[in-house]
Amino acid sequence: MAGGKGTRLRALTNDEIPKPMVPVAGKPILQWQIECLREQGVSDIVIIVGHLGERIQEYFRDGGSFGASIRYVAEETPLGTAGALSMLPPMLEEENFFLIFGDVLFDIDLRRMERFHRENHALATLFVHPNAHPFDSDLVIHDTDGRVRRFDSKHNVRDYWYRNCVNAGFYLLNRRVCQEIPARTKVDLEKELLAGLIADGQPVYAYESSEYIKDVGTVERIQRAEEELGSGLVSRRSLRNRQRAIFLDRDGTVNRKNGLVYQEEQFELEDCAAEAVRKINRSGYLAIVVTNQPVVARGLCRIEDMERIHRKMETLLGREGAYLDAVRFCPHHPDKGYPEENPAYKIPCHCRKPDIGMLEECAERFHIDLSRSWMVGDTTVDIQTGKNAGTRTALVLTGDAGRDGKYTAAPDVTGENLLCVIEKILERREENG
């Protein structure tokens, strides 16, 4: 979709080139997109052009010079973010197609997204991710399996704790979606088309990923993107490449250890937690919380209560410009005998630390190299978990500060708090390259 005027980029376009032709690190945004698609075997491309669309056609022509086959659809009048899709069916030979907005810089493992789309028999799949400003972003509300239930506009008053889950402007659609759009009618993709499909009970799914994708629709964002391209961050975050992660314990590490935390009122971030997570976000490491929560097995709260506490964690971090790439928790506990316990969770499992099920699941999901990752926590259980998983380990002197005494495993790094530990980890990375 390359038909926008790009009013926010007028300082760069001078109304002489369309927004998708604005150069980023020496190449038009659209060229970065086409090259990423072509590298993964996507070479049949349709570009929907509008304002100054002839500049795009003059540059790319039939796509042969770029290793692609490019055709064009011209909007005679602006048709919104979805109206032009009604013109696509005669040009679509495959059952599914990627829909990409022309001001988005990305490097995504397309096969992983396509596999998710097919496994869920989705009519539409949205690429979603956490960002550093969820409070002023449109959010995607979905079930644990990814099925989208609704959208929450950034203009709404949010009097609830929410997941940091933002629509990135990158889609995989079944061609049947195009049949839902009246010919040559202005249609909004999210508010009208997708919201209508959801209301009709159609399978619309959210594909969550940690990969790099950024709207570069302002001068400032382009400058930031150029820095990230230059540092190699853009390509490193693609799940085609092995990732590094910093796994974080929760209670006593990210949040204050207020006894057994099973009510949202008990959850309070450690003073330095948001700054520490921000540093992880900027480093290229993934920030993933892995936490034992036997309060579920003990019957003190339900799974839904724990998820609400984690939404509070994401909301509080997001307010300070920090985000988590994933949150995993183990609700089990093998020991029985509590009067209010929930027998469904009183079982042995592979996910309870120091077992490594949560880390292994994340390693599979996010293509993580555990040997180049870290486990950070406030107990010897966390340190032993890291040793068992083959990560390096760090102990924070908040919470239990290693005084639980359950294991003798020694950490590679010790620090006063999470921020101190993260700074030491990042210093080591810079020293080792």
CSV table of C-alpha atoms in Angstrom, one decimal:
chain,number,residue,atom,x,y,z
A,1,MET,CA,0.0,0.0,0.0
A,2,ALA,CA,2.1,2.9,-1.3
A,3,GLY,CA,-0.5,5.6,-2.0
A,4,GLY,CA,-0.1,7.9,1.0
A,5,LYS,CA,0.9,11.6,0.8
A,6,GLY,CA,3.2,11.5,3.8
A,7,THR,CA,2.4,14.9,5.2
A,8,ARG,CA,4.6,14.2,8.3
A,9,LEU,CA,7.6,13.7,5.9
A,10,ARG,CA,7.1,16.9,3.9
A,11,ALA,CA,10.5,18.1,5.0
A,12,LEU,CA,12.0,15.2,3.1
A,13,THR,CA,9.5,14.7,0.2
A,14,ASN,CA,9.0,18.4,-0.7
A,15,ASP,CA,5.9,17.0,-2.4
A,16,GLU,CA,8.2,15.7,-5.1
A,17,ILE,CA,8.3,12.1,-4.2
A,18,PRO,CA,5.7,9.8,-2.5
A,19,LYS,CA,6.2,8.8,1.1
A,20,PRO,CA,7.4,5.2,0.3
A,21,MET,CA,10.2,6.6,-1.8
A,22,VAL,CA,11.8,8.6,1.1
A,23,PRO,CA,15.4,7.4,1.5
A,24,VAL,CA,16.4,5.5,4.6
A,25,ALA,CA,20.2,4.8,4.8
A,26,GLY,CA,20.5,5.5,1.0
A,27,LYS,CA,17.5,3.4,-0.3
A,28,PRO,CA,13.8,4.1,-0.5
A,29,ILE,CA,11.7,2.5,2.2
A,30,LEU,CA,9.9,0.5,-0.5
A,31,GLN,CA,13.2,-0.9,-1.8
A,32,TRP,CA,14.1,-2.1,1.7
A,33,GLN,CA,10.7,-3.9,1.8
A,34,ILE,CA,11.0,-5.5,-1.6
A,35,GLU,CA,14.5,-6.7,-0.8
A,36,CYS,CA,13.4,-8.3,2.4
A,37,LEU,CA,10.5,-10.0,0.7
A,38,ARG,CA,12.7,-11.2,-2.2
A,39,GLU,CA,15.3,-12.7,0.1
A,40,GLN,CA,12.6,-15.0,1.5
A,41,GLY,CA,11.2,-16.1,-1.8
A,42,VAL,CA,8.4,-13.5,-2.2
A,43,SER,CA,8.8,-12.0,-5.6
A,44,ASP,CA,5.3,-11.5,-7.0
A,45,ILE,CA,4.5,-8.0,-5.8
A,46,VAL,CA,1.5,-5.7,-6.4
A,47,ILE,CA,2.0,-2.0,-5.5
A,48,ILE,CA,-1.0,0.1,-4.9
A,49,VAL,CA,-0.1,3.7,-5.9
A,50,GLY,CA,-1.8,7.0,-5.6
A,51,HIS,CA,-0.1,10.4,-4.9
A,52,LEU,CA,2.9,10.7,-7.2
A,53,GLY,CA,2.7,7.1,-8.0
A,54,GLU,CA,4.4,7.6,-11.3
A,55,ARG,CA,7.7,8.1,-9.3
A,56,ILE,CA,7.4,4.6,-7.9
A,57,GLN,CA,6.7,3.1,-11.3
A,58,GLU,CA,9.6,5.0,-12.9
A,59,TYR,CA,12.0,3.7,-10.2
A,60,PHE,CA,10.9,0.0,-10.0
A,61,ARG,CA,9.3,-0.5,-13.4
A,62,ASP,CA,8.5,-4.2,-13.8
A,63,GLY,CA,10.7,-5.2,-10.9
A,64,GLY,CA,13.2,-7.2,-12.9
A,65,SER,CA,16.2,-5.2,-11.7
A,66,PHE,CA,15.2,-5.9,-8.1
A,67,GLY,CA,14.7,-9.7,-8.6
A,68,ALA,CA,10.9,-9.4,-8.5
A,69,SER,CA,7.8,-9.2,-10.7
A,70,ILE,CA,6.0,-6.0,-10.0
A,71,ARG,CA,2.5,-4.9,-11.1
A,72,TYR,CA,0.6,-1.8,-10.2
A,73,VAL,CA,-2.9,-0.8,-9.2
A,74,ALA,CA,-3.6,2.9,-9.3
A,75,GLU,CA,-6.1,4.6,-7.0
A,76,GLU,CA,-7.8,7.4,-8.9
A,77,THR,CA,-9.2,8.7,-5.7
A,78,PRO,CA,-8.0,7.8,-2.1
A,79,LEU,CA,-9.8,4.6,-1.0
A,80,GLY,CA,-8.6,4.5,2.6
A,81,THR,CA,-6.4,1.7,4.0
A,82,ALA,CA,-8.4,-1.2,2.5
A,83,GLY,CA,-10.6,0.1,-0.4
A,84,ALA,CA,-8.1,-0.8,-3.1
A,85,LEU,CA,-8.1,-4.4,-2.0
A,86,SER,CA,-11.3,-4.9,-4.0
A,87,MET,CA,-9.3,-4.5,-7.2
A,88,LEU,CA,-6.8,-7.3,-6.3
A,89,PRO,CA,-8.6,-10.6,-6.9
A,90,PRO,CA,-7.8,-10.9,-10.7
A,91,MET,CA,-4.1,-10.4,-9.7
A,92,LEU,CA,-4.0,-13.0,-6.9
A,93,GLU,CA,-2.9,-16.5,-7.8
A,94,GLU,CA,-2.2,-17.7,-4.3
A,95,GLU,CA,-4.7,-18.3,-1.5
A,96,ASN,CA,-3.0,-15.9,0.9
A,97,PHE,CA,-1.0,-12.7,0.5
A,98,PHE,CA,1.0,-10.3,2.7
A,99,LEU,CA,-0.4,-6.8,3.0
A,100,ILE,CA,2.3,-4.2,3.9
A,101,PHE,CA,2.0,-0.5,4.4
A,102,GLY,CA,4.6,1.5,2.5
A,103,ASP,CA,6.0,3.4,5.5
A,104,VAL,CA,7.0,0.3,7.6
A,105,LEU,CA,10.6,-0.9,7.9
A,106,PHE,CA,10.9,-4.5,8.8
A,107,ASP,CA,12.9,-7.7,8.8
A,108,ILE,CA,10.6,-10.6,9.6
A,109,ASP,CA,10.8,-14.4,9.2
A,110,LEU,CA,7.8,-14.6,6.9
A,111,ARG,CA,7.6,-18.4,7.0
A,112,ARG,CA,7.0,-18.4,10.8
A,113,MET,CA,4.1,-16.0,10.3
A,114,GLU,CA,2.7,-18.0,7.4
A,115,ARG,CA,2.8,-21.2,9.4
A,116,PHE,CA,0.9,-19.6,12.3
A,117,HIS,CA,-1.7,-18.3,9.8
A,118,ARG,CA,-2.2,-21.7,8.2
A,119,GLU,CA,-2.3,-23.6,11.5
A,120,ASN,CA,-5.0,-21.4,12.8
A,121,HIS,CA,-7.0,-21.5,9.5
A,122,ALA,CA,-7.1,-17.7,9.8
A,123,LEU,CA,-8.9,-15.4,7.4
A,124,ALA,CA,-6.6,-12.5,8.5
A,125,THR,CA,-3.5,-12.5,10.6
A,126,LEU,CA,-2.1,-9.3,12.1
A,127,PHE,CA,1.6,-8.9,13.1
A,128,VAL,CA,1.5,-7.5,16.6
A,129,HIS,CA,4.3,-6.6,19.0
A,130,PRO,CA,5.0,-4.7,22.2
A,131,ASN,CA,6.4,-1.2,21.9
A,132,ALA,CA,7.8,1.6,24.1
A,133,HIS,CA,4.7,3.7,24.0
A,134,PRO,CA,1.6,1.5,24.3
A,135,PHE,CA,-0.3,4.3,26.1
A,136,ASP,CA,-0.6,6.2,22.8
A,137,SER,CA,-0.9,3.2,20.5
A,138,ASP,CA,-3.9,1.3,19.2
A,139,LEU,CA,-4.0,-2.1,21.0
A,140,VAL,CA,-5.1,-5.5,19.9
A,141,ILE,CA,-7.1,-7.5,22.4
A,142,HIS,CA,-6.8,-11.2,21.8
A,143,ASP,CA,-7.3,-14.6,23.5
A,144,THR,CA,-4.4,-16.7,24.7
A,145,ASP,CA,-4.4,-18.6,21.4
A,146,GLY,CA,-4.1,-15.4,19.5
A,147,ARG,CA,-7.7,-15.0,18.3
A,148,VAL,CA,-8.5,-11.3,18.1
A,149,ARG,CA,-11.6,-10.1,20.0
A,150,ARG,CA,-11.4,-6.3,19.5
A,151,PHE,CA,-9.3,-3.2,19.1
A,152,ASP,CA,-8.7,-0.5,21.7
A,153,SER,CA,-8.1,2.9,20.1
A,154,LYS,CA,-5.4,5.1,21.6
A,155,HIS,CA,-8.1,7.7,21.9
A,156,ASN,CA,-10.1,5.7,24.4
A,157,VAL,CA,-9.8,6.1,28.2
A,158,ARG,CA,-8.1,3.0,29.5
A,159,ASP,CA,-9.2,2.4,33.1
A,160,TYR,CA,-7.9,-1.2,33.1
A,161,TRP,CA,-4.5,-3.0,33.0
A,162,TYR,CA,-3.7,-4.0,29.4
A,163,ARG,CA,-1.3,-6.1,27.4
A,164,ASN,CA,1.3,-4.2,25.5
A,165,CYS,CA,0.2,-5.6,22.1
A,166,VAL,CA,0.3,-3.2,19.2
A,167,ASN,CA,-0.8,-3.6,15.6
A,168,ALA,CA,2.3,-3.1,13.5
A,169,GLY,CA,0.7,-2.5,10.0
A,170,PHE,CA,1.8,-5.9,8.5
A,171,TYR,CA,-0.8,-8.5,7.6
A,172,LEU,CA,-1.3,-11.9,6.1
A,173,LEU,CA,-4.8,-12.2,4.4
A,174,ASN,CA,-6.8,-14.8,2.7
A,175,ARG,CA,-7.9,-13.5,-0.7
A,176,ARG,CA,-11.5,-14.1,0.4
A,177,VAL,CA,-11.1,-10.9,2.5
A,178,CYS,CA,-11.1,-8.9,-0.7
A,179,GLN,CA,-14.6,-10.0,-1.5
A,180,GLU,CA,-15.8,-8.3,1.7
A,181,ILE,CA,-15.0,-4.9,0.2
A,182,PRO,CA,-17.4,-3.0,-2.1
A,183,ALA,CA,-15.8,-2.0,-5.4
A,184,ARG,CA,-14.0,1.4,-5.4
A,185,THR,CA,-15.3,2.3,-1.9
A,186,LYS,CA,-13.3,4.0,0.8
A,187,VAL,CA,-12.8,1.5,3.6
A,188,ASP,CA,-10.7,1.5,6.8
A,189,LEU,CA,-8.8,-1.7,7.2
A,190,GLU,CA,-8.9,-2.0,11.0
A,191,LYS,CA,-12.0,0.0,12.0
A,192,GLU,CA,-14.3,-1.3,9.3
A,193,LEU,CA,-13.0,-4.4,7.5
A,194,LEU,CA,-11.2,-6.3,10.3
A,195,ALA,CA,-13.6,-5.2,13.0
A,196,GLY,CA,-16.5,-6.4,10.8
A,197,LEU,CA,-14.9,-9.8,10.3
A,198,ILE,CA,-14.4,-10.1,14.1
A,199,ALA,CA,-18.0,-9.1,14.8
A,200,ASP,CA,-19.1,-11.8,12.3
A,201,GLY,CA,-17.1,-14.5,14.1
A,202,GLN,CA,-14.5,-14.9,11.4
A,203,PRO,CA,-11.1,-16.2,12.4
A,204,VAL,CA,-8.9,-13.1,12.8
A,205,TYR,CA,-5.6,-13.8,14.6
A,206,ALA,CA,-2.7,-11.9,16.2
A,207,TYR,CA,0.8,-13.2,15.5
A,208,GLU,CA,3.0,-12.0,18.3
A,209,SER,CA,6.7,-11.5,17.5
A,210,SER,CA,9.8,-9.8,18.9
A,211,GLU,CA,11.1,-9.0,15.4
A,212,TYR,CA,12.0,-5.5,14.1
A,213,ILE,CA,9.2,-3.6,12.6
A,214,LYS,CA,8.8,0.2,12.7
A,215,ASP,CA,6.6,2.8,11.3
A,216,VAL,CA,9.1,5.3,9.8
A,217,GLY,CA,6.5,7.9,9.0
A,218,THR,CA,8.3,10.8,10.7
A,219,VAL,CA,11.8,12.4,10.3
A,220,GLU,CA,12.7,11.4,13.8
A,221,ARG,CA,11.8,7.8,13.3
A,222,ILE,CA,13.7,7.6,10.0
A,223,GLN,CA,16.8,8.9,11.9
A,224,ARG,CA,16.4,6.2,14.5
A,225,ALA,CA,15.8,3.5,11.9
A,226,GLU,CA,19.1,4.5,10.1
A,227,GLU,CA,21.0,4.1,13.4
A,228,GLU,CA,19.4,0.7,13.9
A,229,LEU,CA,20.2,-0.4,10.4
A,230,GLY,CA,23.8,0.8,10.8
A,231,SER,CA,24.2,-1.1,14.1
A,232,GLY,CA,22.8,-4.3,12.6
A,233,LEU,CA,19.9,-4.4,15.0
A,234,VAL,CA,17.2,-4.7,12.3
A,235,SER,CA,18.6,-7.9,10.8
A,236,ARG,CA,19.7,-9.4,14.1
A,237,ARG,CA,16.1,-9.3,15.4
A,238,SER,CA,14.8,-11.4,12.6
A,239,LEU,CA,13.8,-14.8,13.9
A,240,ARG,CA,15.7,-16.3,10.9
A,241,ASN,CA,18.7,-15.6,13.2
A,242,ARG,CA,19.5,-17.0,16.6
A,243,GLN,CA,18.5,-14.5,19.4
A,244,ARG,CA,20.0,-13.6,22.7
A,245,ALA,CA,17.6,-13.2,25.7
A,246,ILE,CA,17.8,-12.0,29.3
A,247,PHE,CA,15.3,-14.1,31.3
A,248,LEU,CA,14.0,-12.3,34.3
A,249,ASP,CA,12.5,-13.7,37.5
A,250,ARG,CA,9.6,-11.7,38.6
A,251,ASP,CA,9.0,-11.4,42.4
A,252,GLY,CA,12.0,-9.8,44.1
A,253,THR,CA,13.6,-9.0,40.7
A,254,VAL,CA,11.2,-7.0,38.6
A,255,ASN,CA,8.7,-6.3,41.4
A,256,ARG,CA,9.0,-5.9,45.1
A,257,LYS,CA,8.6,-9.1,47.1
A,258,ASN,CA,5.4,-8.4,49.0
A,259,GLY,CA,5.0,-11.9,50.4
A,260,LEU,CA,3.0,-14.1,48.0
A,261,VAL,CA,1.8,-11.8,45.3
A,262,TYR,CA,-1.6,-13.0,44.2
A,263,GLN,CA,-3.6,-9.8,44.1
A,264,GLU,CA,-3.0,-6.9,41.7
A,265,GLU,CA,-2.8,-4.4,44.6
A,266,GLN,CA,0.3,-6.2,45.9
A,267,PHE,CA,2.2,-5.8,42.7
A,268,GLU,CA,4.7,-2.9,42.7
A,269,LEU,CA,7.7,-2.5,40.4
A,270,GLU,CA,11.2,-2.3,41.9
A,271,ASP,CA,12.3,1.3,41.6
A,272,CYS,CA,14.9,0.7,38.9
A,273,ALA,CA,13.0,-2.0,37.0
A,274,ALA,CA,11.7,0.1,34.2
A,275,GLU,CA,15.1,1.6,33.5
A,276,ALA,CA,16.7,-1.8,33.5
A,277,VAL,CA,14.1,-3.2,31.1
A,278,ARG,CA,14.6,-0.2,28.8
A,279,LYS,CA,18.3,-0.9,28.6
A,280,ILE,CA,17.5,-4.5,27.6
A,281,ASN,CA,15.1,-3.3,24.9
A,282,ARG,CA,17.8,-1.0,23.4
A,283,SER,CA,20.5,-3.6,23.6
A,284,GLY,CA,19.1,-6.2,21.2
A,285,TYR,CA,18.5,-8.8,23.9
A,286,LEU,CA,15.0,-10.0,24.3
A,287,ALA,CA,13.4,-9.3,27.7
A,288,ILE,CA,11.4,-12.3,29.0
A,289,VAL,CA,9.9,-12.8,32.4
A,290,VAL,CA,9.8,-16.5,33.6
A,291,THR,CA,8.3,-16.9,37.0
A,292,ASN,CA,7.0,-19.7,39.3
A,293,GLN,CA,3.6,-18.8,40.6
A,294,PRO,CA,2.5,-21.6,43.0
A,295,VAL,CA,-0.2,-19.3,44.4
A,296,VAL,CA,-2.4,-20.7,41.6
A,297,ALA,CA,-1.8,-24.3,42.8
A,298,ARG,CA,-2.4,-23.2,46.4
A,299,GLY,CA,-5.8,-21.8,45.4
A,300,LEU,CA,-5.0,-18.2,46.4
A,301,CYS,CA,-5.9,-17.0,42.9
A,302,ARG,CA,-6.9,-18.2,39.5
A,303,ILE,CA,-5.0,-18.2,36.1
A,304,GLU,CA,-7.1,-15.2,35.2
A,305,ASP,CA,-6.0,-13.3,38.3
A,306,MET,CA,-2.3,-14.0,37.5
A,307,GLU,CA,-2.8,-12.8,33.9
A,308,ARG,CA,-4.4,-9.5,35.3
A,309,ILE,CA,-1.3,-9.0,37.5
A,310,HIS,CA,0.9,-9.5,34.4
A,311,ARG,CA,-1.2,-7.0,32.5
A,312,LYS,CA,-0.5,-4.5,35.3
A,313,MET,CA,3.2,-5.2,35.0
A,314,GLU,CA,3.1,-4.6,31.3
A,315,THR,CA,1.1,-1.4,31.7
A,316,LEU,CA,3.4,0.0,34.4
A,317,LEU,CA,6.5,-0.7,32.4
A,318,GLY,CA,4.9,0.7,29.2
A,319,ARG,CA,4.1,4.0,31.0
A,320,GLU,CA,7.9,4.3,31.5
A,321,GLY,CA,8.9,3.4,27.9
A,322,ALA,CA,9.8,-0.2,28.6
A,323,TYR,CA,8.4,-3.5,27.4
A,324,LEU,CA,8.7,-7.3,27.8
A,325,ASP,CA,9.0,-9.5,24.7
A,326,ALA,CA,7.2,-12.3,26.6
A,327,VAL,CA,5.9,-13.4,30.0
A,328,ARG,CA,5.8,-17.0,31.0
A,329,PHE,CA,4.6,-18.4,34.4
A,330,CYS,CA,4.4,-21.9,36.0
A,331,PRO,CA,1.2,-22.3,38.0
A,332,HIS,CA,2.1,-25.7,39.4
A,333,HIS,CA,3.4,-27.0,42.7
A,334,PRO,CA,4.1,-30.7,43.4
A,335,ASP,CA,3.6,-30.7,47.2
A,336,LYS,CA,0.0,-31.3,48.4
A,337,GLY,CA,-1.5,-30.5,51.8
A,338,TYR,CA,-2.8,-26.9,51.7
A,339,PRO,CA,-6.5,-26.7,52.6
A,340,GLU,CA,-7.5,-24.4,49.8
A,341,GLU,CA,-5.3,-26.0,47.1
A,342,ASN,CA,-6.4,-26.5,43.5
A,343,PRO,CA,-5.6,-30.2,42.7
A,344,ALA,CA,-5.5,-29.5,39.0
A,345,TYR,CA,-2.2,-27.7,39.5
A,346,LYS,CA,-0.8,-29.9,42.3
A,347,ILE,CA,1.3,-31.9,39.9
A,348,PRO,CA,4.9,-32.4,38.9
A,349,CYS,CA,5.8,-30.5,35.7
A,350,HIS,CA,8.7,-29.5,33.4
A,351,CYS,CA,8.1,-25.8,33.7
A,352,ARG,CA,8.6,-25.1,37.4
A,353,LYS,CA,12.1,-23.6,38.0
A,354,PRO,CA,14.8,-24.9,38.4
A,355,ASP,CA,13.4,-27.1,35.6
A,356,ILE,CA,13.8,-25.4,32.3
A,357,GLY,CA,10.5,-25.9,30.5
A,358,MET,CA,9.7,-22.2,30.3
A,359,LEU,CA,13.1,-21.3,28.9
A,360,GLU,CA,13.0,-24.1,26.4
A,361,GLU,CA,9.5,-23.1,25.2
A,362,CYS,CA,10.8,-19.5,24.7
A,363,ALA,CA,13.9,-20.7,23.0
A,364,GLU,CA,11.8,-22.6,20.4
A,365,ARG,CA,9.3,-19.8,20.0
A,366,PHE,CA,11.9,-17.0,19.6
A,367,HIS,CA,14.8,-19.0,18.1
A,368,ILE,CA,17.0,-18.2,21.2
A,369,ASP,CA,20.5,-19.4,21.7
A,370,LEU,CA,20.5,-20.2,25.4
A,371,SER,CA,24.3,-20.4,25.6
A,372,ARG,CA,24.5,-16.7,24.7
A,373,SER,CA,21.6,-15.7,27.0
A,374,TRP,CA,21.2,-14.9,30.7
A,375,MET,CA,19.0,-15.9,33.6
A,376,VAL,CA,18.6,-13.2,36.3
A,377,GLY,CA,16.9,-13.6,39.6
A,378,ASP,CA,17.0,-13.1,43.4
A,379,THR,CA,17.2,-16.8,44.5
A,380,THR,CA,19.5,-19.8,44.1
A,381,VAL,CA,16.6,-21.5,42.3
A,382,ASP,CA,17.0,-18.9,39.5
A,383,ILE,CA,20.7,-19.4,39.4
A,384,GLN,CA,20.3,-23.2,39.2
A,385,THR,CA,17.7,-22.7,36.5
A,386,GLY,CA,20.2,-20.8,34.4
A,387,LYS,CA,22.9,-23.5,35.0
A,388,ASN,CA,20.4,-26.2,34.0
A,389,ALA,CA,19.5,-24.4,30.8
A,390,GLY,CA,23.1,-23.5,29.8
A,391,THR,CA,22.7,-19.8,30.2
A,392,ARG,CA,24.9,-17.4,32.1
A,393,THR,CA,23.5,-16.2,35.4
A,394,ALA,CA,23.1,-13.1,37.5
A,395,LEU,CA,21.9,-12.6,41.1
A,396,VAL,CA,20.2,-9.4,42.3
A,397,LEU,CA,20.5,-8.5,45.9
A,398,THR,CA,16.8,-7.4,46.2
A,399,GLY,CA,14.1,-9.8,47.2
A,400,ASP,CA,15.6,-13.0,48.7
A,401,ALA,CA,19.1,-11.8,47.6
A,402,GLY,CA,20.2,-15.4,47.3
A,403,ARG,CA,19.4,-16.3,50.9
A,404,ASP,CA,16.9,-19.0,50.1
A,405,GLY,CA,19.7,-21.5,50.3
A,406,LYS,CA,18.1,-24.2,48.2
A,407,TYR,CA,21.1,-24.6,45.8
A,408,THR,CA,24.8,-24.0,45.9
A,409,ALA,CA,25.1,-22.7,42.3
A,410,ALA,CA,27.2,-19.5,42.1
A,411,PRO,CA,26.1,-16.7,39.8
A,412,ASP,CA,28.4,-15.3,37.1
A,413,VAL,CA,27.4,-11.7,38.1
A,414,THR,CA,26.0,-10.2,41.3
A,415,GLY,CA,24.5,-6.7,41.6
A,416,GLU,CA,22.7,-4.5,44.1
A,417,ASN,CA,19.5,-4.5,41.9
A,418,LEU,CA,18.2,-5.3,38.5
A,419,LEU,CA,19.6,-2.1,36.9
A,420,CYS,CA,23.1,-2.8,38.3
A,421,VAL,CA,23.0,-6.4,37.0
A,422,ILE,CA,21.8,-5.4,33.5
A,423,GLU,CA,24.5,-2.8,33.2
A,424,LYS,CA,27.2,-5.4,34.1
A,425,ILE,CA,25.7,-7.8,31.6
A,426,LEU,CA,25.8,-5.2,28.8
A,427,GLU,CA,29.3,-4.2,29.7
A,428,ARG,CA,30.4,-7.8,29.3
A,429,ARG,CA,28.7,-8.0,25.9
A,430,GLU,CA,30.6,-4.9,24.7
A,431,GLU,CA,33.9,-6.3,25.9
A,432,ASN,CA,33.3,-9.7,24.3
A,433,GLY,CA,31.7,-8.4,21.1
